[in-house]
Each structure stands twice: as C-alpha cells, then as structure tokens.
Amino acid sequence: MLKTQLLHPEILEQLARSGHGSKILIADGNFPFQTKSHPSARRVFLNLTPGTLGCVEVLKALCSAIVVESALVMAPPAQGEYAIEKPAIWEEFEQVLRESGNPSPLGSVGRFNFYDACASPDLSLVIATGEQKIFANLMLTVGVVRGVN
C-alpha cells in the first residue's frame, strides 16, 4: 500500500512520465478540457457529480507528490456578468501551495491566453473535476526535486 496522499493510479503514472516544466491542468466543471487542451495530454475524469471532488482537494493531493514551480489561473473578465475582482477559491489555492512548501504566487492570464497555454504540448495531464466554483481552473508547472549536492 502506498503511503502518499495521492493514490490514483492514472495520475501517479502520468506524474512519473512528466518532468520539470511539464504542465498539469486541474479543470473545473465548466472547462472545455476536450477541445481546449493539447490532444496528447492524458485526461483523467474525476467529475462524477457536480461539486464532488473539487479543485482544492486535487491540488492538495498533487502537492503531496510533486514540487510546484508555478501556478496559473484564468482571470475573470473586467466587465460583464462574470466580472469579479478575485475569486475566493484563489485564496484557497494560495494557502494549499504555501502549506505544501510551494510559495509561488498565482499568475493570472485572460481566458483565451489560458486556453492557449492549455494547448501547449507541455501539457502532460488534465484532471477534470466536478468543481462548481467559477474561475477555479489551475495550471501547475512541475518543479525540480532538489537532490543532494
């Protein structure tokens, strides 16, 4: 039996295939992961029902297994129906990253730039969640495990 927090076999396999600079997308329940992510990225579906298994829980599990070099979120629009200053879930992301020893601040880009980032061949893994909070998509860049010098 594994002793890590992360036990999902497909996710563990893809993390083992990824390395420094690889990207991991934690997709909320609204993200068009099939059409807006690189076709070679492994897709893992954890979206059984709306609201079940959210992005924060997935982030916690991933942070128990990898070093996060950077994290990127999709910024909400400045105007219109979905305009909000800072989604509350971003604070949760920042807290999880800090507590796991990955204190990098969240970077943010607009919707279409985020989609472009997701289309990169560096995207190794897409994890579809049932997250219902809006603007909860999170792209992680895998960091380096420091060895002994």
PDB file of C-alpha atoms in Angstrom:
ATOM      1  CA  MET A   1       0.000   0.000   0.000  1.00  0.00           C
ATOM      2  CA  LEU A   2       1.276   3.458  -0.864  1.00  0.00           C
ATOM      3  CA  LYS A   3       1.981   5.894   1.961  1.00  0.00           C
ATOM      4  CA  THR A   4       1.483   9.096  -0.032  1.00  0.00           C
ATOM      5  CA  GLN A   5      -1.700  11.165  -0.029  1.00  0.00           C
ATOM      6  CA  LEU A   6      -2.078  10.635  -3.775  1.00  0.00           C
ATOM      7  CA  LEU A   7      -3.261   7.128  -4.645  1.00  0.00           C
ATOM      8  CA  HIS A   8      -4.907   7.496  -8.071  1.00  0.00           C
ATOM      9  CA  PRO A   9      -3.016   5.105 -10.391  1.00  0.00           C
ATOM     10  CA  GLU A  10      -3.505   7.023 -13.660  1.00  0.00           C
ATOM     11  CA  ILE A  11      -2.446  10.311 -12.109  1.00  0.00           C
ATOM     12  CA  LEU A  12       0.595   8.731 -10.467  1.00  0.00           C
ATOM     13  CA  GLU A  13       1.577   7.111 -13.761  1.00  0.00           C
ATOM     14  CA  GLN A  14       1.368  10.385 -15.675  1.00  0.00           C
ATOM     15  CA  LEU A  15       3.243  12.303 -12.992  1.00  0.00           C
ATOM     16  CA  ALA A  16       6.015   9.701 -13.257  1.00  0.00           C
ATOM     17  CA  ARG A  17       6.110  10.338 -17.020  1.00  0.00           C
ATOM     18  CA  SER A  18       6.255  14.103 -16.512  1.00  0.00           C
ATOM     19  CA  GLY A  19       9.271  16.112 -15.519  1.00  0.00           C
ATOM     20  CA  HIS A  20      10.480  19.604 -14.798  1.00  0.00           C
ATOM     21  CA  GLY A  21       8.477  22.080 -16.862  1.00  0.00           C
ATOM     22  CA  SER A  22       5.590  19.735 -17.590  1.00  0.00           C
ATOM     23  CA  LYS A  23       2.152  21.273 -17.107  1.00  0.00           C
ATOM     24  CA  ILE A  24      -0.823  19.870 -15.214  1.00  0.00           C
ATOM     25  CA  LEU A  25      -4.310  21.315 -15.625  1.00  0.00           C
ATOM     26  CA  ILE A  26      -6.828  20.964 -12.822  1.00  0.00           C
ATOM     27  CA  ALA A  27     -10.058  21.761 -14.684  1.00  0.00           C
ATOM     28  CA  ASP A  28     -13.255  22.964 -13.049  1.00  0.00           C
ATOM     29  CA  GLY A  29     -16.672  21.659 -14.077  1.00  0.00           C
ATOM     30  CA  ASN A  30     -17.073  24.336 -16.763  1.00  0.00           C
ATOM     31  CA  PHE A  31     -13.736  23.965 -18.535  1.00  0.00           C
ATOM     32  CA  PRO A  32     -13.903  22.621 -22.119  1.00  0.00           C
ATOM     33  CA  PHE A  33     -10.996  20.236 -21.497  1.00  0.00           C
ATOM     34  CA  GLN A  34     -11.690  18.074 -24.525  1.00  0.00           C
ATOM     35  CA  THR A  35     -11.421  20.926 -27.038  1.00  0.00           C
ATOM     36  CA  LYS A  36      -9.162  23.434 -25.239  1.00  0.00           C
ATOM     37  CA  SER A  37      -6.300  21.251 -24.099  1.00  0.00           C
ATOM     38  CA  HIS A  38      -3.455  19.647 -26.023  1.00  0.00           C
ATOM     39  CA  PRO A  39      -4.590  16.359 -27.621  1.00  0.00           C
ATOM     40  CA  SER A  40      -1.589  14.399 -26.327  1.00  0.00           C
ATOM     41  CA  ALA A  41      -2.298  15.309 -22.683  1.00  0.00           C
ATOM     42  CA  ARG A  42      -3.565  12.435 -20.561  1.00  0.00           C
ATOM     43  CA  ARG A  43      -7.115  13.063 -19.365  1.00  0.00           C
ATOM     44  CA  VAL A  44      -8.322  11.781 -16.010  1.00  0.00           C
ATOM     45  CA  PHE A  45     -12.002  12.161 -15.194  1.00  0.00           C
ATOM     46  CA  LEU A  46     -12.821  12.766 -11.530  1.00  0.00           C
ATOM     47  CA  ASN A  47     -16.060  14.608 -12.318  1.00  0.00           C
ATOM     48  CA  LEU A  48     -18.583  12.040 -11.111  1.00  0.00           C
ATOM     49  CA  THR A  49     -21.199  14.566  -9.954  1.00  0.00           C
ATOM     50  CA  PRO A  50     -21.301  18.382  -9.757  1.00  0.00           C
ATOM     51  CA  GLY A  51     -19.437  19.616  -6.712  1.00  0.00           C
ATOM     52  CA  THR A  52     -17.853  16.254  -5.988  1.00  0.00           C
ATOM     53  CA  LEU A  53     -14.101  16.258  -5.881  1.00  0.00           C
ATOM     54  CA  GLY A  54     -13.141  19.869  -6.302  1.00  0.00           C
ATOM     55  CA  CYS A  55     -10.003  21.601  -7.469  1.00  0.00           C
ATOM     56  CA  VAL A  56      -8.662  22.313  -3.961  1.00  0.00           C
ATOM     57  CA  GLU A  57      -8.739  18.629  -2.978  1.00  0.00           C
ATOM     58  CA  VAL A  58      -6.977  17.683  -6.206  1.00  0.00           C
ATOM     59  CA  LEU A  59      -4.365  20.390  -5.638  1.00  0.00           C
ATOM     60  CA  LYS A  60      -3.690  19.091  -2.112  1.00  0.00           C
ATOM     61  CA  ALA A  61      -3.171  15.563  -3.440  1.00  0.00           C
ATOM     62  CA  LEU A  62      -0.853  16.753  -6.219  1.00  0.00           C
ATOM     63  CA  CYS A  63       1.189  18.904  -3.839  1.00  0.00           C
ATOM     64  CA  SER A  64       1.816  15.807  -1.726  1.00  0.00           C
ATOM     65  CA  ALA A  65       3.514  14.206  -4.723  1.00  0.00           C
ATOM     66  CA  ILE A  66       5.257  16.944  -6.751  1.00  0.00           C
ATOM     67  CA  VAL A  67       7.110  20.216  -6.428  1.00  0.00           C
ATOM     68  CA  VAL A  68       5.129  23.068  -7.980  1.00  0.00           C
ATOM     69  CA  GLU A  69       7.316  25.606  -9.753  1.00  0.00           C
ATOM     70  CA  SER A  70       4.485  27.931 -10.728  1.00  0.00           C
ATOM     71  CA  ALA A  71       0.708  28.104 -10.864  1.00  0.00           C
ATOM     72  CA  LEU A  72      -1.519  29.917 -13.352  1.00  0.00           C
ATOM     73  CA  VAL A  73      -5.226  30.749 -13.153  1.00  0.00           C
ATOM     74  CA  MET A  74      -7.743  32.083 -15.673  1.00  0.00           C
ATOM     75  CA  ALA A  75      -8.558  35.693 -14.815  1.00  0.00           C
ATOM     76  CA  PRO A  76     -12.219  36.697 -14.819  1.00  0.00           C
ATOM     77  CA  PRO A  77     -13.294  39.420 -17.239  1.00  0.00           C
ATOM     78  CA  ALA A  78     -13.131  43.020 -16.004  1.00  0.00           C
ATOM     79  CA  GLN A  79     -16.750  43.682 -17.026  1.00  0.00           C
ATOM     80  CA  GLY A  80     -19.949  41.758 -17.586  1.00  0.00           C
ATOM     81  CA  GLU A  81     -21.900  39.009 -15.912  1.00  0.00           C
ATOM     82  CA  TYR A  82     -18.852  37.072 -14.684  1.00  0.00           C
ATOM     83  CA  ALA A  83     -16.740  40.044 -13.580  1.00  0.00           C
ATOM     84  CA  ILE A  84     -15.326  39.544 -10.098  1.00  0.00           C
ATOM     85  CA  GLU A  85     -12.186  41.010  -8.598  1.00  0.00           C
ATOM     86  CA  LYS A  86     -10.588  37.876  -7.182  1.00  0.00           C
ATOM     87  CA  PRO A  87     -12.364  34.528  -6.941  1.00  0.00           C
ATOM     88  CA  ALA A  88     -12.371  33.217  -3.356  1.00  0.00           C
ATOM     89  CA  ILE A  89     -11.012  29.837  -4.465  1.00  0.00           C
ATOM     90  CA  TRP A  90      -7.748  31.535  -5.445  1.00  0.00           C
ATOM     91  CA  GLU A  91      -7.048  32.211  -1.767  1.00  0.00           C
ATOM     92  CA  GLU A  92      -7.580  28.509  -1.091  1.00  0.00           C
ATOM     93  CA  PHE A  93      -5.133  27.642  -3.886  1.00  0.00           C
ATOM     94  CA  GLU A  94      -2.557  30.040  -2.457  1.00  0.00           C
ATOM     95  CA  GLN A  95      -2.962  28.589   1.027  1.00  0.00           C
ATOM     96  CA  VAL A  96      -2.508  24.997  -0.184  1.00  0.00           C
ATOM     97  CA  LEU A  97       0.559  25.985  -2.195  1.00  0.00           C
ATOM     98  CA  ARG A  98       2.102  27.826   0.796  1.00  0.00           C
ATOM     99  CA  GLU A  99       1.379  24.979   3.209  1.00  0.00           C
ATOM    100  CA  SER A 100       2.980  22.466   0.859  1.00  0.00           C
ATOM    101  CA  GLY A 101       6.174  24.498   0.566  1.00  0.00           C
ATOM    102  CA  ASN A 102       5.386  25.943  -2.841  1.00  0.00           C
ATOM    103  CA  PRO A 103       5.058  29.646  -2.035  1.00  0.00           C
ATOM    104  CA  SER A 104       4.968  30.910  -5.624  1.00  0.00           C
ATOM    105  CA  PRO A 105       2.205  33.459  -6.138  1.00  0.00           C
ATOM    106  CA  LEU A 106      -0.559  32.657  -8.594  1.00  0.00           C
ATOM    107  CA  GLY A 107      -0.091  34.095 -12.041  1.00  0.00           C
ATOM    108  CA  SER A 108      -3.198  35.014 -13.987  1.00  0.00           C
ATOM    109  CA  VAL A 109      -3.989  35.471 -17.666  1.00  0.00           C
ATOM    110  CA  GLY A 110      -7.175  36.124 -19.588  1.00  0.00           C
ATOM    111  CA  ARG A 111      -9.445  33.367 -20.815  1.00  0.00           C
ATOM    112  CA  PHE A 112      -8.061  32.983 -24.322  1.00  0.00           C
ATOM    113  CA  ASN A 113      -4.426  33.186 -23.197  1.00  0.00           C
ATOM    114  CA  PHE A 114      -5.236  30.489 -20.637  1.00  0.00           C
ATOM    115  CA  TYR A 115      -6.718  28.340 -23.413  1.00  0.00           C
ATOM    116  CA  ASP A 116      -3.543  28.919 -25.454  1.00  0.00           C
ATOM    117  CA  ALA A 117      -1.433  27.778 -22.504  1.00  0.00           C
ATOM    118  CA  CYS A 118      -3.585  24.644 -22.224  1.00  0.00           C
ATOM    119  CA  ALA A 119      -2.987  23.895 -25.903  1.00  0.00           C
ATOM    120  CA  SER A 120       0.786  23.727 -25.340  1.00  0.00           C
ATOM    121  CA  PRO A 121       2.500  20.394 -25.990  1.00  0.00           C
ATOM    122  CA  ASP A 122       3.981  20.803 -22.492  1.00  0.00           C
ATOM    123  CA  LEU A 123       0.551  19.997 -21.051  1.00  0.00           C
ATOM    124  CA  SER A 124       1.008  16.485 -19.740  1.00  0.00           C
ATOM    125  CA  LEU A 125      -2.093  15.884 -17.646  1.00  0.00           C
ATOM    126  CA  VAL A 126      -5.668  17.199 -17.472  1.00  0.00           C
ATOM    127  CA  ILE A 127      -7.679  16.367 -14.366  1.00  0.00           C
ATOM    128  CA  ALA A 128     -11.400  17.038 -14.861  1.00  0.00           C
ATOM    129  CA  THR A 129     -13.148  17.783 -11.574  1.00  0.00           C
ATOM    130  CA  GLY A 130     -16.718  18.413 -10.516  1.00  0.00           C
ATOM    131  CA  GLU A 131     -15.749  21.837  -9.158  1.00  0.00           C
ATOM    132  CA  GLN A 132     -18.661  24.266  -9.374  1.00  0.00           C
ATOM    133  CA  LYS A 133     -16.900  27.461  -8.300  1.00  0.00           C
ATOM    134  CA  ILE A 134     -16.193  29.657 -11.300  1.00  0.00           C
ATOM    135  CA  PHE A 135     -12.653  30.550 -12.359  1.00  0.00           C
ATOM    136  CA  ALA A 136     -11.301  27.537 -10.497  1.00  0.00           C
ATOM    137  CA  ASN A 137      -9.090  26.252 -13.331  1.00  0.00           C
ATOM    138  CA  LEU A 138      -5.475  25.910 -12.273  1.00  0.00           C
ATOM    139  CA  MET A 139      -2.420  25.073 -14.340  1.00  0.00           C
ATOM    140  CA  LEU A 140       0.632  23.864 -12.472  1.00  0.00           C
ATOM    141  CA  THR A 141       4.186  23.705 -13.738  1.00  0.00           C
ATOM    142  CA  VAL A 142       6.148  20.793 -12.309  1.00  0.00           C
ATOM    143  CA  GLY A 143       9.255  21.921 -10.458  1.00  0.00           C
ATOM    144  CA  VAL A 144      12.564  20.311  -9.602  1.00  0.00           C
ATOM    145  CA  VAL A 145      13.154  17.925  -6.721  1.00  0.00           C
ATOM    146  CA  ARG A 146      16.397  19.109  -5.179  1.00  0.00           C
ATOM    147  CA  GLY A 147      18.917  16.328  -4.893  1.00  0.00           C
ATOM    148  CA  VAL A 148      21.955  16.039  -2.682  1.00  0.00           C
ATOM    149  CA  ASN A 149      24.927  18.075  -3.891  1.00  0.00           C
TER     150      ASN A 149
END
